[in-house]
Short mmCIF file of C-alpha atoms in Angstrom, two decimals:
data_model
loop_
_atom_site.label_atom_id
_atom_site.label_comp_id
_atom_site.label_asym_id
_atom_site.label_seq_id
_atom_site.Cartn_x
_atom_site.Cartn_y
_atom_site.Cartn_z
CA UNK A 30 16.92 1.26 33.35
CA UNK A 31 16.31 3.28 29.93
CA UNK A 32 16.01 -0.44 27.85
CA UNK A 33 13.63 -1.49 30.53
CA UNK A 34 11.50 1.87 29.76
CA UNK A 35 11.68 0.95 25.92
CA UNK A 36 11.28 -2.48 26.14
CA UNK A 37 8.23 -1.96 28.66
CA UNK A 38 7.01 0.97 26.54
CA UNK A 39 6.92 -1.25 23.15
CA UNK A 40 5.54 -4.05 24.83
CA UNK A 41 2.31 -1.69 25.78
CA UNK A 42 2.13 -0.31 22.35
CA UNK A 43 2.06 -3.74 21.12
CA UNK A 44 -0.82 -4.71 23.34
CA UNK A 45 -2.77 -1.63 22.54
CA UNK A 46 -2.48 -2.54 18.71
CA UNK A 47 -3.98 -5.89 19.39
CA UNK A 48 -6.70 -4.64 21.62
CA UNK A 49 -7.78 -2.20 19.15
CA UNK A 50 -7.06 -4.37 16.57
CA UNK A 51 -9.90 -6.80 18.04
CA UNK A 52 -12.47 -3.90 19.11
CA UNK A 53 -12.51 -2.77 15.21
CA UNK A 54 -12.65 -6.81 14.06
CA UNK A 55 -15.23 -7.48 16.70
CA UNK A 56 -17.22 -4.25 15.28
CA UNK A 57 -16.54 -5.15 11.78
CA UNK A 58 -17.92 -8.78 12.44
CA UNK A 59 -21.25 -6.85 13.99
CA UNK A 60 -21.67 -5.21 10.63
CA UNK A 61 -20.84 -8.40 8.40
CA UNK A 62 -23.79 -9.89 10.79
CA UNK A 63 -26.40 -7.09 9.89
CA UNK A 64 -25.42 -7.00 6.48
CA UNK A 65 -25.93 -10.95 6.13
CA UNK A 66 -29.08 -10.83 8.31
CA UNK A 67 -30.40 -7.88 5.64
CA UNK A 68 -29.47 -9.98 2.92
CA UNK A 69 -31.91 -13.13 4.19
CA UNK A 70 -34.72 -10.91 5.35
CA UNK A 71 -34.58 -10.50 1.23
CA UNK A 72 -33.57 -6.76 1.50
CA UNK A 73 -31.21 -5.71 -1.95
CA UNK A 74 -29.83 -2.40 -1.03
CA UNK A 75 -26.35 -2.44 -0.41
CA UNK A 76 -26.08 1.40 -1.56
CA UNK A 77 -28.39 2.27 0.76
CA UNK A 78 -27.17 0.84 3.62
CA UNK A 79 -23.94 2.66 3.42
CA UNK A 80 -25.58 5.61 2.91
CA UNK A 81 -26.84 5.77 6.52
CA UNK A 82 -23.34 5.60 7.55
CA UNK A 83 -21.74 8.42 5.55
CA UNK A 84 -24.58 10.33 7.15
CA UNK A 85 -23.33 9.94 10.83
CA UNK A 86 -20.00 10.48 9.48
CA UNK A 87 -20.89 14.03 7.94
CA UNK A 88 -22.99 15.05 10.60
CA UNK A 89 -21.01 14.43 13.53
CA UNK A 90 -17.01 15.05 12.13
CA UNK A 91 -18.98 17.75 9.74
CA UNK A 92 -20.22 19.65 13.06
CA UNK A 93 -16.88 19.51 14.55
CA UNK A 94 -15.01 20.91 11.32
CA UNK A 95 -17.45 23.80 11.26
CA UNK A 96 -16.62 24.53 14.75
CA UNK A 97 -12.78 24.87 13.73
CA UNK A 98 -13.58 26.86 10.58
CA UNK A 99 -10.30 25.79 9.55
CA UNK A 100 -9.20 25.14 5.49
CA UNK A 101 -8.95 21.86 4.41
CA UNK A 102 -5.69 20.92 4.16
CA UNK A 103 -6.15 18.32 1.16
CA UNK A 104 -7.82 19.63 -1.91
CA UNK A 105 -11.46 18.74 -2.32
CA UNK A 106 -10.96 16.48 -5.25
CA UNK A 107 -9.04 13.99 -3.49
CA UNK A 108 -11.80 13.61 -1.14
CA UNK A 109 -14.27 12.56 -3.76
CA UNK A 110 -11.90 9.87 -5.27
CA UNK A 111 -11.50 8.40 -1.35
CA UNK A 112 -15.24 8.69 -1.05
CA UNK A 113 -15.94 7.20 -4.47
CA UNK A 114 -13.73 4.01 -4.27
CA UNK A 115 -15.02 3.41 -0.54
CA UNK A 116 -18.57 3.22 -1.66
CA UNK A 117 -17.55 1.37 -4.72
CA UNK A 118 -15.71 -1.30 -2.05
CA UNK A 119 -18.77 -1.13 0.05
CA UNK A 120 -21.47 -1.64 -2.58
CA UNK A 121 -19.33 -4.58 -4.68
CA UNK A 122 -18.45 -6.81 -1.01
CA UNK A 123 -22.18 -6.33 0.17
CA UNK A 124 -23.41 -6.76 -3.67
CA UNK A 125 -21.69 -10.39 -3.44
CA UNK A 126 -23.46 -11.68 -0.53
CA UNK A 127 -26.37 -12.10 -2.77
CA UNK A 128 -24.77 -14.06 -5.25
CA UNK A 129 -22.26 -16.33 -3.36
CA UNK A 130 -22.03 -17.40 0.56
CA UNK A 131 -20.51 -16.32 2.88
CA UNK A 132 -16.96 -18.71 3.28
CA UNK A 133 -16.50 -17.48 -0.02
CA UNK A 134 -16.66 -14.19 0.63
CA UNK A 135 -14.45 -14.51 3.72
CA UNK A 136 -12.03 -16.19 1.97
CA UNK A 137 -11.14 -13.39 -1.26
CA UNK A 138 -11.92 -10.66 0.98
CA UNK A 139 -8.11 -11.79 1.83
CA UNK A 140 -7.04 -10.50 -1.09
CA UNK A 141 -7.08 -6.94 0.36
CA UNK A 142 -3.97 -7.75 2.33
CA UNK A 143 -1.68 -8.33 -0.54
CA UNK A 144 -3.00 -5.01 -2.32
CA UNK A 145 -2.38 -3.32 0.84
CA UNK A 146 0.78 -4.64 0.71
CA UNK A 147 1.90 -3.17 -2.92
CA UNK A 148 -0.24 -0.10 -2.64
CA UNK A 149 1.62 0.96 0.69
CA UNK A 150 4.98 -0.49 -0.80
CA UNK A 151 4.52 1.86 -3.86
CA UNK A 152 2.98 5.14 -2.87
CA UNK A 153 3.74 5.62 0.88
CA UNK A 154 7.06 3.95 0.83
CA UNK A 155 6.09 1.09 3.18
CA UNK A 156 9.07 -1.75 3.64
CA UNK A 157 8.18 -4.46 5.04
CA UNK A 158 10.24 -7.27 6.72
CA UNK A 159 10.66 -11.33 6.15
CA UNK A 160 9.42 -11.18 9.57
CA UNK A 161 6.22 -9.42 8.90
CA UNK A 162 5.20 -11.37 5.54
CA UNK A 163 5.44 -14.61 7.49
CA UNK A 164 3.15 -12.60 10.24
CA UNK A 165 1.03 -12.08 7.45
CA UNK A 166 1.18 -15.53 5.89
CA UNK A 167 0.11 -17.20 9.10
CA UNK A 168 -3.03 -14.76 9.47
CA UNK A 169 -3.94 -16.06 5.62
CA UNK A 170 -3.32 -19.55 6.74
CA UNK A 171 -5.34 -19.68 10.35
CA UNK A 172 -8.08 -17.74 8.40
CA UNK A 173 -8.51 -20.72 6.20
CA UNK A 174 -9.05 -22.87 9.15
CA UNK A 175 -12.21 -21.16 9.56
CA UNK A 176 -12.81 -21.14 5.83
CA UNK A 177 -12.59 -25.21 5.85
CA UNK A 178 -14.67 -25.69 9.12
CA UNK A 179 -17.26 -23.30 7.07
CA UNK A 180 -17.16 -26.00 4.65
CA UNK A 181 -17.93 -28.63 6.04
CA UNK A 182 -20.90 -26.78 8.19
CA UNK A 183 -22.49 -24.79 5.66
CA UNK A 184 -20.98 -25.59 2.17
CA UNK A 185 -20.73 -23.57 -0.87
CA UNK A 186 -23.33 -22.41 -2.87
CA UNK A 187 -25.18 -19.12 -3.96
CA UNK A 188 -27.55 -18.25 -6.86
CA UNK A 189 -24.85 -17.20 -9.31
CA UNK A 190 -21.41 -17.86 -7.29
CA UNK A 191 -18.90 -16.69 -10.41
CA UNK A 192 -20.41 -12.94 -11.20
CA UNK A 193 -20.11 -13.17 -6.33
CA UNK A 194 -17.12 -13.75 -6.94
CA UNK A 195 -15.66 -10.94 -9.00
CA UNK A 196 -17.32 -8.75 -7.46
CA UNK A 197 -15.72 -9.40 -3.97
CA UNK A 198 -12.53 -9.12 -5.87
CA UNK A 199 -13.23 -6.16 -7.43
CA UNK A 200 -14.00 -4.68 -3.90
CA UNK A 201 -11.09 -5.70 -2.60
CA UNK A 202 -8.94 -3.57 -4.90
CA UNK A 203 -11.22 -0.13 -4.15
CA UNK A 204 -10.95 -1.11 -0.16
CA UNK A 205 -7.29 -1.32 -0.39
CA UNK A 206 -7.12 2.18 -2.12
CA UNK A 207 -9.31 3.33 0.46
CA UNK A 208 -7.23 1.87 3.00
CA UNK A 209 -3.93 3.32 1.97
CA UNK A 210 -5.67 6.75 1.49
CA UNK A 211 -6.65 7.23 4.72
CA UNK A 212 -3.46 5.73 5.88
CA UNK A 213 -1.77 8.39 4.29
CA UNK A 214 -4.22 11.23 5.41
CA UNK A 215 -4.12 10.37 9.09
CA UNK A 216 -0.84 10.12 9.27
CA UNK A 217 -0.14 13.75 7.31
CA UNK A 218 -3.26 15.18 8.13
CA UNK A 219 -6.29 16.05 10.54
CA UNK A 220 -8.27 12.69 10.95
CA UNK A 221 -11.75 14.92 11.78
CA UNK A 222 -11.19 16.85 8.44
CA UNK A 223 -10.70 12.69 6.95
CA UNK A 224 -14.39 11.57 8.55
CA UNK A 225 -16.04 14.28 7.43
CA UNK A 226 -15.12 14.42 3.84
CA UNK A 227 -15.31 11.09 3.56
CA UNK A 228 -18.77 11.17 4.85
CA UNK A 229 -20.00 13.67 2.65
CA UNK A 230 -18.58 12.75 -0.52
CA UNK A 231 -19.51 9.64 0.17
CA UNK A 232 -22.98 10.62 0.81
CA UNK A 233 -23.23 12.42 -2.14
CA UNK A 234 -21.40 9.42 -4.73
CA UNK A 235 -24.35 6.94 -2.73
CA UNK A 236 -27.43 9.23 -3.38
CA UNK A 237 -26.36 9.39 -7.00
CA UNK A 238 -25.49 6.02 -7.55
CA UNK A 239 -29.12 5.16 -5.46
CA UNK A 240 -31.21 7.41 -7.84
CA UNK A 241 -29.66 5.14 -11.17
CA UNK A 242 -29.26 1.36 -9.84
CA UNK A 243 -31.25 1.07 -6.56
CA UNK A 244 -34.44 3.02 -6.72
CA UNK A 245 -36.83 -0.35 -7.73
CA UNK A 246 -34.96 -2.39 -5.56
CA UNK A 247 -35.98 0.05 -2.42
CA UNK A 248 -39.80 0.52 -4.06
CA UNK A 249 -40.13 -2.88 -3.77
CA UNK A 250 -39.25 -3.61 0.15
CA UNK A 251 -41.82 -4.13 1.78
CA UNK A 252 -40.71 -2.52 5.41
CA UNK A 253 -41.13 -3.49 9.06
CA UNK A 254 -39.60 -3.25 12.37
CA UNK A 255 -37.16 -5.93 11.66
CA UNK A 256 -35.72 -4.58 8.73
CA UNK A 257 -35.61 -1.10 10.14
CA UNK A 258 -33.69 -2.25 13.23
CA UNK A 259 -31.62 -4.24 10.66
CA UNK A 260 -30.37 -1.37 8.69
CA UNK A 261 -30.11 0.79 11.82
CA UNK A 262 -27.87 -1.91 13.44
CA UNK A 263 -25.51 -1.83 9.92
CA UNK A 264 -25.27 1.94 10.32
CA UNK A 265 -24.60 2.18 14.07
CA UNK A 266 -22.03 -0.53 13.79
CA UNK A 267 -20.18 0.62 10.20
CA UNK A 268 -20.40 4.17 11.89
CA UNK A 269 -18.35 2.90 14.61
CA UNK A 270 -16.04 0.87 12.74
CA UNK A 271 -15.29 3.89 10.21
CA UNK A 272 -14.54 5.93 13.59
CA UNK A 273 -12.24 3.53 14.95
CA UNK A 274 -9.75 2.33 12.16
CA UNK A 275 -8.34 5.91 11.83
CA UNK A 276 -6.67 5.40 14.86
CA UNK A 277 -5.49 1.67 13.71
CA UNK A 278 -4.11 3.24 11.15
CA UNK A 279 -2.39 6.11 12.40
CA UNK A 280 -0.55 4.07 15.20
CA UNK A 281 0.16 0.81 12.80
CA UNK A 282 -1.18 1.00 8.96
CA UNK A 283 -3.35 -0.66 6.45
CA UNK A 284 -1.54 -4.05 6.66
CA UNK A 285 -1.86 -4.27 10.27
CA UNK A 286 -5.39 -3.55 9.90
CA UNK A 287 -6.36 -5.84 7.55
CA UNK A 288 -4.61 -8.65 9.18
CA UNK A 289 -6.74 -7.52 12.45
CA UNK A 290 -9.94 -7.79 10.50
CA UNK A 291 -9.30 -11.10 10.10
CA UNK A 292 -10.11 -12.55 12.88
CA UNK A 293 -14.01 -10.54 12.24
CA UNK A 294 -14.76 -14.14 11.34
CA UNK A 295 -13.76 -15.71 14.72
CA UNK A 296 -15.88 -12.69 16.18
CA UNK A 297 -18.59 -13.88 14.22
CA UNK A 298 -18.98 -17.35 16.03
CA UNK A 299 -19.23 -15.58 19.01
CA UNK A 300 -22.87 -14.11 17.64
CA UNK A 301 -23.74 -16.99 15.88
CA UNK A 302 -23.82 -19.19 18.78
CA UNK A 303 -25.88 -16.87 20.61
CA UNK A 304 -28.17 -15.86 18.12
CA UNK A 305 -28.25 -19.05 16.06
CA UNK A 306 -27.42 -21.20 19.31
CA UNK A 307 -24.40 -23.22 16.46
CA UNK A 308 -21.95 -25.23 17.19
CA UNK A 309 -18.32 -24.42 16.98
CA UNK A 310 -15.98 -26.56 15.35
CA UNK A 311 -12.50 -27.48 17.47
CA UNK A 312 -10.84 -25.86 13.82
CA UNK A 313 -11.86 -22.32 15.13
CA UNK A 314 -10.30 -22.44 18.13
CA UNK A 315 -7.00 -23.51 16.62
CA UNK A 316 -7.00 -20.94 13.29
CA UNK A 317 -7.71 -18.33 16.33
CA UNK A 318 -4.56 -19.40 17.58
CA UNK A 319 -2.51 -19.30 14.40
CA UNK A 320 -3.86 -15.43 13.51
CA UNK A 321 -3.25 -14.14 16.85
CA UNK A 322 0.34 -15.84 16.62
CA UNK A 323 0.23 -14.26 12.51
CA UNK A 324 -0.67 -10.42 14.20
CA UNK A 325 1.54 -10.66 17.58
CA UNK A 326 4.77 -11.66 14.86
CA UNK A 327 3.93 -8.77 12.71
CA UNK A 328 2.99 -5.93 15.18
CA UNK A 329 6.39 -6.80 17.02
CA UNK A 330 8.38 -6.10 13.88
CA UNK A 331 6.44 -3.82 12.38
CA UNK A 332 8.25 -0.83 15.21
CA UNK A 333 11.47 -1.84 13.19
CA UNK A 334 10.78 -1.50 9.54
CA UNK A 335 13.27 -1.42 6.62
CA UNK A 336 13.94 2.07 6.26
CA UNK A 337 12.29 3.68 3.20
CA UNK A 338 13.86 6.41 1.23
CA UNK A 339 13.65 9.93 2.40
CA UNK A 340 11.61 12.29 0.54
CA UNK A 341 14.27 14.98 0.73
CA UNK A 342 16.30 12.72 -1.15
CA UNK A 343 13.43 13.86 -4.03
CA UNK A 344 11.62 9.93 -4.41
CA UNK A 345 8.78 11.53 -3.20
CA UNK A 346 5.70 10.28 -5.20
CA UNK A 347 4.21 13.50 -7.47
CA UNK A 348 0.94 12.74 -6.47
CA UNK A 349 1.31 13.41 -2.92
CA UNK A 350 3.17 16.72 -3.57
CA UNK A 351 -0.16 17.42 -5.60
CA UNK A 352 -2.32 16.52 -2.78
CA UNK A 353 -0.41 18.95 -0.42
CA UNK A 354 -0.12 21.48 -3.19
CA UNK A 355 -2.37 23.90 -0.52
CA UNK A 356 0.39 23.31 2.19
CA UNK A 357 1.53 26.15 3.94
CA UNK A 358 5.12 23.90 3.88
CA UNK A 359 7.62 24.25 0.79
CA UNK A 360 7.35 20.97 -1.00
CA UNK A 361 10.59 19.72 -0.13
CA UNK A 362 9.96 19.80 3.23
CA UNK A 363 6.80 17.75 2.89
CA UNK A 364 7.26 14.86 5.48
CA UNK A 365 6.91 11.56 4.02
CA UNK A 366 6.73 7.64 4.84
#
């Protein structure tokens, strides 16, 4: 009767880490959609779209910190390096879309998984099974399905497809740090506290970063309804997807959440054919297959990970200890991945 429990009660965590899973790639496909649609309404401000979304983030995790009146329990400082490398991630991905197209885009935005992998290995002690790389692999794999069907529909192409590119690249690397750094934070920490600094520093890196690179780009829009509701859409929908993958994380990681997000490209059929009234090629339907087969593998043997060494044993990263340096806990007590 007790392996029945545990076998029943895995089976529902399992399930709820897909479901959520798709909810935040459904939402992150949403925001992909606005972003693209601001990009071909001839709109260059990727700074200032994310600003909109730090600024729901402040205000409404902000509010709720103030209520508590509570000390942060991570210094200050670390805050602004999460908040700087998430708007550096933000602006270089959404930078690229004018540059390069989208299936190219999609495609080295995969990157993020393998620094996910190595950042967690590294400096949260993540081990990971032969299991849950081929889980992974097969999410890479069914994700260039949809890359090759892209293909043959809409090409390659962009005004300057090299400097697109490197920049997605580049943003890969900052959204994996940001990744693992919230991993780490909502796992140790308060996840409200998390929002809300990450909101306002990142509000405050985007203002400053507006005022130098993006000020004649936003003189020169020339704004209506449609780009309003456009960047209102972007910030409702990133808003939501920032609120959401906290959770993700806390219950599974950053690899499990990347290999969720995935499938944002699968979710974005689903709006092109009712917005755009397209197609959709038999390849999508298998490659949705393959990454739900790629994420069911993984999630089942992600509850039985190589162990990872204990921090009492004194492996502990040093930066860590520095981040809880305003712990109420003696350091070697300091729980750890």
């Amino acid at each position: 009767m007790n392996i029945w429990w545990r076998c029943n009660e895995a089976s529902l965590r399992t399930l709820y880490v897909l479901l959520l899973g798709q909810v935040v790639s459904f939402v992150l496909a949403v925001s992909s959609f606005t972003s693209s649609f601001i990009a071909d309404l001839g709109v260059d401000a990727p700074l200032t779209q994310s600003f909109f979304t730090y600024l729901c983030l402040a205000l409404v995790n902000g509010s709720i910190l103030l209520y508590r009146r509570q000390r942060l329990q991570v210094s200050w400082y670390w805050y602004l390096f999460l908040g700087f490398i998430d708007v550096q991630g933000n602006y270089l991905v959404n930078k690229a879309f004018q540059y390069t197209s989208l299936t190219s885009v999609a495609l080295l935005d995969c990157w993020t998984i393998p620094w996910v992998i190595i950042l967690t290995w590294i400096f949260l002690g993540t081990r990971y099974s032969i299991w849950q790389f081929f889980g992974a692999a097969l999410c890479v794999a069914g994700l260039g399905l949809v890359l090759l069907s892209d293909a043959g529909v809409a090409g390659g192409g962009g005004s300057r497809p090299l400097l697109g590119d490197t920049l997605v690249i580049a943003g890969t690397i900052c959204i994996a740090m940001s990744n693992v750094g919230e991993e780490f934070c909502v796992k140790k920490k308060d996840l409200v506290e998390l929002m809300s600094m990450l909101g306002l520093f990142g509000l405050l890196v985007s203002v400053c970063e507006i005022s130098i690179v993006e000020l004649k780009s936003l003189e020169s829009i020339e704004w209506s309804t449609e780009i309003v509701l456009a960047f209102v859409g972007f910030a409702l929908s990133n808003f939501l997807f920032y609120t959401l993958v906290p959770f993700l994380l806390k219950i599974s990681g950053a690899t499990m959440f990347n290999l969720s997000a995935l499938t944002s490209d699968m979710w974005a059929v689903v709006i092109r054919i009712f917005f755009y009234h397209q197609k959709v090629d038999w390849l999508y339907y298998l490659s949705f297959a393959v990454v739900a087969i790629g994420i069911i593998i993984y999630s089942n043997t992600e509850k039985d990970p190589i162990p990872s060494p204990s921090p009492e044993d004194g492996n502990l990263s040093a930066q860590y200890q520095a981040l809880n340096g305003e712990s109420t806990e003696p350091r070697n007590a300091i729980p750890g991945s």
